[in-house]
Short mmCIF file of C-alpha atoms and ligand atoms in Angstrom, two decimals:
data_model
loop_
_atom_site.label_atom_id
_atom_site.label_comp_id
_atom_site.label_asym_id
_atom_site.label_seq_id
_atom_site.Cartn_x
_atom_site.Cartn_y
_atom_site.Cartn_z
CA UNK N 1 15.46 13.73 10.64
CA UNK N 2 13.73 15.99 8.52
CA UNK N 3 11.07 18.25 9.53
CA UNK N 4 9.57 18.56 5.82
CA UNK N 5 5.60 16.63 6.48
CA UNK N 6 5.79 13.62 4.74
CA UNK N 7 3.48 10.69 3.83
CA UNK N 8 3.69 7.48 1.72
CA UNK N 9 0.09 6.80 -0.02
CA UNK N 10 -0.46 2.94 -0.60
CA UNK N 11 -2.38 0.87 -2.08
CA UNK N 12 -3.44 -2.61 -1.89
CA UNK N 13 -5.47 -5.24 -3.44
CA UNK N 14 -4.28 -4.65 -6.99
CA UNK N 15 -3.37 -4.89 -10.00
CA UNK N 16 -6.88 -4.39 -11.68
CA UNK N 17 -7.09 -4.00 -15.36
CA UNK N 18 -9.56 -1.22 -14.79
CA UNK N 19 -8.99 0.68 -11.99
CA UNK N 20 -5.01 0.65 -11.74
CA UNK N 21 -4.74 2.71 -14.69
CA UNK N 22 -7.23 5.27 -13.78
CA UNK N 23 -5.08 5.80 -9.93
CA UNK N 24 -1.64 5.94 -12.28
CA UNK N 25 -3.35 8.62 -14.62
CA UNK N 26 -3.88 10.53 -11.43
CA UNK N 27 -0.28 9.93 -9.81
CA UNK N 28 0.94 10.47 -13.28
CA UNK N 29 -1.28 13.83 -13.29
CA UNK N 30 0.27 15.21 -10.25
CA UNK N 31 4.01 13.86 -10.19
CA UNK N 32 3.66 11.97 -7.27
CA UNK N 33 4.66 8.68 -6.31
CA UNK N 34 2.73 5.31 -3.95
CA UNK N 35 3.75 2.31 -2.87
CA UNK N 36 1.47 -0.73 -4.53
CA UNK N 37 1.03 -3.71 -2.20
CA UNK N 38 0.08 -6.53 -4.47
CA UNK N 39 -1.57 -9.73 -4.82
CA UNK N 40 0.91 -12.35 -6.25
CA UNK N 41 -2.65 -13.87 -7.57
CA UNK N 42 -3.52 -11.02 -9.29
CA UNK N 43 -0.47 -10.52 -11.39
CA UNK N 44 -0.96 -12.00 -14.58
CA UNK N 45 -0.57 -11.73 -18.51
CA UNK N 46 -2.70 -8.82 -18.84
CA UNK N 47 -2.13 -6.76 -15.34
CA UNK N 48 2.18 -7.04 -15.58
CA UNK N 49 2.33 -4.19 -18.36
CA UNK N 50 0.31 -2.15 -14.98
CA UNK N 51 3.09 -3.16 -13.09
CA UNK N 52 5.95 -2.08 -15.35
CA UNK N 53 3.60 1.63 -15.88
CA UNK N 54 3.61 1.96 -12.04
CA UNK N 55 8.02 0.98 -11.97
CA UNK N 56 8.18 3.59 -14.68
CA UNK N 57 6.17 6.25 -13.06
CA UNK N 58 8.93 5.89 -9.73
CA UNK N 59 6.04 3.80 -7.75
CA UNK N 60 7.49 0.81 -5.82
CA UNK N 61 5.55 -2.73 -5.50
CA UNK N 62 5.25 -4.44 -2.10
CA UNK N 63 3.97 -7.72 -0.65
CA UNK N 64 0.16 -8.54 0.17
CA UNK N 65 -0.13 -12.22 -0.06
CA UNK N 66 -0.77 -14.74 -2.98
CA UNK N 67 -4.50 -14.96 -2.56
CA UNK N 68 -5.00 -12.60 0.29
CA UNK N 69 -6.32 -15.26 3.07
CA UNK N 70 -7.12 -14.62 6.69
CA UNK N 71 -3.04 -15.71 7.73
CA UNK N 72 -3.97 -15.48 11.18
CA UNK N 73 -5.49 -18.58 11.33
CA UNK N 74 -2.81 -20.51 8.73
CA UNK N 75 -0.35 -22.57 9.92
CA UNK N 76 3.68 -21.40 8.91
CA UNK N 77 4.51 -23.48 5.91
CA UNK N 78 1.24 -21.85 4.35
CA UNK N 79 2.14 -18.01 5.13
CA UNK N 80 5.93 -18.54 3.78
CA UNK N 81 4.15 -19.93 0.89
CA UNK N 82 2.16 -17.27 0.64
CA UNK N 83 4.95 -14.91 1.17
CA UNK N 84 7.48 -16.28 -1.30
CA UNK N 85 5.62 -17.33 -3.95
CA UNK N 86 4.31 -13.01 -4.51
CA UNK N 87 7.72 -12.00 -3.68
CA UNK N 88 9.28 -14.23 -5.77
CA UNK N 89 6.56 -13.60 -8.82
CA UNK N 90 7.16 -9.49 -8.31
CA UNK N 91 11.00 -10.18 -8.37
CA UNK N 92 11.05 -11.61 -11.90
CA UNK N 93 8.72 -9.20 -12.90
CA UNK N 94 10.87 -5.82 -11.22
CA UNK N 95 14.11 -7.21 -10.09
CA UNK N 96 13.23 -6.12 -6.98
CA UNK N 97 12.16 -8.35 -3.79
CA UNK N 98 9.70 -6.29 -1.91
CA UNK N 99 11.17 -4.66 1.28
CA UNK N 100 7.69 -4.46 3.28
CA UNK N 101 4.38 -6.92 3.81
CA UNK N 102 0.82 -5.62 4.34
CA UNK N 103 -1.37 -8.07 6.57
CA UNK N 104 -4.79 -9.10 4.28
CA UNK N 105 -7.44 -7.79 6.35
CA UNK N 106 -5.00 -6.63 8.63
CA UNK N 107 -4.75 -9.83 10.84
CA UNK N 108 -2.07 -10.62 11.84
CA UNK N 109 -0.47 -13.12 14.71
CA UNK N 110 2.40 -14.12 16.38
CA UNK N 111 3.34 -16.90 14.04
CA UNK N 112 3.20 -14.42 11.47
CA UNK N 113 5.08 -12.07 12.94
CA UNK N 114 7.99 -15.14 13.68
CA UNK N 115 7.75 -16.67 10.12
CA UNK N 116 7.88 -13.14 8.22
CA UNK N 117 10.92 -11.08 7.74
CA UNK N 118 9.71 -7.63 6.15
CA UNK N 119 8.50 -5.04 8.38
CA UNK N 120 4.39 -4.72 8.86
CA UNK N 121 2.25 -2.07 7.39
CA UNK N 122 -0.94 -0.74 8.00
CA UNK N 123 -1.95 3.08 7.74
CA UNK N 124 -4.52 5.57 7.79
CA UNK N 125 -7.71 4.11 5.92
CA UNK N 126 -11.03 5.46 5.01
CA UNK N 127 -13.23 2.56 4.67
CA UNK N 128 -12.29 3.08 0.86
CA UNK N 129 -13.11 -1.15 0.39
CA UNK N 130 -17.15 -0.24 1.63
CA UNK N 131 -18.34 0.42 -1.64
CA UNK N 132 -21.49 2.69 0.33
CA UNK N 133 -18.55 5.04 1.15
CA UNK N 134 -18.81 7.78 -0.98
CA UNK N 135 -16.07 9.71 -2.89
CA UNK N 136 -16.59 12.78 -0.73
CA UNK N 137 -16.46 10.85 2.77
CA UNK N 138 -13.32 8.92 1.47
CA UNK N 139 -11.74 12.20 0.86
CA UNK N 140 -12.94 14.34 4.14
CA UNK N 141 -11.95 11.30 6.36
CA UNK N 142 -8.19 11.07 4.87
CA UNK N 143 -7.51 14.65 5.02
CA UNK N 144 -9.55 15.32 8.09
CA UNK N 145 -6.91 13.04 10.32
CA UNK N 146 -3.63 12.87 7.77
CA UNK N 147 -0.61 14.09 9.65
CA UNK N 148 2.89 14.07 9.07
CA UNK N 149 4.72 10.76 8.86
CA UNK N 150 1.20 9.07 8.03
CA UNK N 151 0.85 5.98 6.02
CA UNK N 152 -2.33 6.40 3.97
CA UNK N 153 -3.98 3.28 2.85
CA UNK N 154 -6.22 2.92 0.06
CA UNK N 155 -7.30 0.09 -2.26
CA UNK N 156 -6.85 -0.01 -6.88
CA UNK N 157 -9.53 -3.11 -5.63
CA UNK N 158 -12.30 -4.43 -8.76
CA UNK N 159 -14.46 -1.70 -9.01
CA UNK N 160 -13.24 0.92 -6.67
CA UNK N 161 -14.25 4.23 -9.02
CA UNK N 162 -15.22 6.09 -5.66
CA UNK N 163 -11.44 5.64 -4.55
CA UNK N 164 -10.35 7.12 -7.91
CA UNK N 165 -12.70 9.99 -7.45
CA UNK N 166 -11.68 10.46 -3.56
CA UNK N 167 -7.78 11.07 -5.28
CA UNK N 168 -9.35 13.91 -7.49
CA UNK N 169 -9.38 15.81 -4.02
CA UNK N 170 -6.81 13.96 -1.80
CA UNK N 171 -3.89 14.55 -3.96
CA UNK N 172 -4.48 18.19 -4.50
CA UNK N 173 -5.77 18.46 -0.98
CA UNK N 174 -2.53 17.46 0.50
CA UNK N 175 -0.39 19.17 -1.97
CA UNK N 176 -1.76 22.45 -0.98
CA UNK N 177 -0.95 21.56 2.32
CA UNK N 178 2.41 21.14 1.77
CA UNK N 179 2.65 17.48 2.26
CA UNK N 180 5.43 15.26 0.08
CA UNK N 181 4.26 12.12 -1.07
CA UNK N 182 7.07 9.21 -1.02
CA UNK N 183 7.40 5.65 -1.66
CA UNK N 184 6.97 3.71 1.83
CA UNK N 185 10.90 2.79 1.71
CA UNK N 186 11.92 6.56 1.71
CA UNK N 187 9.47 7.25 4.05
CA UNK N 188 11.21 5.85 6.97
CA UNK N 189 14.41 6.52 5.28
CA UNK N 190 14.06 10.25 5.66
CA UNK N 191 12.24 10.41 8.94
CA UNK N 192 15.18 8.57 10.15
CA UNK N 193 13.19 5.48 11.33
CA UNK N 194 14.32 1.98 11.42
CA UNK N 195 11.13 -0.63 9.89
CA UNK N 196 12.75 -3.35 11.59
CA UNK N 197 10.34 -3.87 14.73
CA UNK N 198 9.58 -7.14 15.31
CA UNK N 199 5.81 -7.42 16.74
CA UNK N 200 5.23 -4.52 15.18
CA UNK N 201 3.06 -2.58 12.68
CA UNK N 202 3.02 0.44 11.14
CA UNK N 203 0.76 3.08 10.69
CA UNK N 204 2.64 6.27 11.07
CA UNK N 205 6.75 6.26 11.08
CA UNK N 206 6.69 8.93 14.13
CA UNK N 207 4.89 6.34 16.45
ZN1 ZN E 301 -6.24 -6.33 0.92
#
């Protein structure tokens, strides 16, 4: 167990030609690391090179659908589907399966939960996908409530410049805090916290 404060910073909805980049400048810009949750759907021709930039920069890529439905209300054969087919796609990309699944919309159910081996994520948030949030509220609510062990999630979504702006202060924010930014594997790794929960989803390792 280690008594260092730790958090993983995520983020989902990506890759975006656009915005990706201008989040990886920024982890780049202050050596840390995220986890990207990705949508297989999204991964194309022009967004892979993104993915290889966020590999090389020590980020790791995760699981958030193929076209980010509301799998709630899908039947199983459709959320394996949706399941394998983005793992599968970020495997040939990375050589590396993803290890953990974030819910789209965070919905989630108990056919879901029976159908889907990788542990569930969800995290800290700050309405970052409410494009009337501003920079500055993005950035008070995050480090207004982050604590140690936190997941923080966050979206490299179409058009999400406010988010981008919101890290200008976050990262440092934290840093000055002493806070340690790992990938969401490591996170539980060195908190000494088995994923593994079935019915379960994660927004902090310590609870
Ligand atoms: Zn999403």
């Amino acid at each position: 167990m280690m008594n260092k404060k730790l958090v993983a910073l995520t983020f989902d909805d990506g890759p975006d030609i656009d915005i990706t980049p201008k989040v990886l400048d920024l982890l780049e810009k202050y050596h840390v690391v995220a986890s990207f949750f990705l949508i297989g759907e999204r991964i194309t021709e022009s967004t892979k090179p993104l993915i290889q930039r966020q590999i090389s920069l020590g980020c790791d890529i995760q699981n958030h659908s193929w076209t980010h439905p509301f799998m709630d209300k899908m039947p199983k054969e459709a959320i394996i589907k949706e399941i394998q087919d983005t793992s599968d796609l970020i495997y040939n990309i990375v050589g590396v399966a993803p290890t953990f699944f974030r819910p789209p919309f965070i919905a989630v159910s108990d056919e879901m939960y029976e159908c889907i081996d990788l542990p569930f994520i969800n995290g800290i948030n700050c309405l970052d996908w409410d494009p009337t949030v501003s920079a500055e509220d993005r950035a008070d609510m995050i480090l207004s409530n982050v604590k140690d062990g936190d997941i923080i999630l966050l979206h490299d979504l179409v058009g999400n410049v406010n988010t981008v702006k919101a890290l200008e202060t976050i990262i440092p924010g934290m840093l000055e805090r002493d806070f340690e930014f790992v990938n969401i594997g490591k996170l539980f790794e060195l908190k000494g916290i088995n994923p593994n929960v079935k019915n379960k989803i994660w927004t902090n390792v310590l609870e």
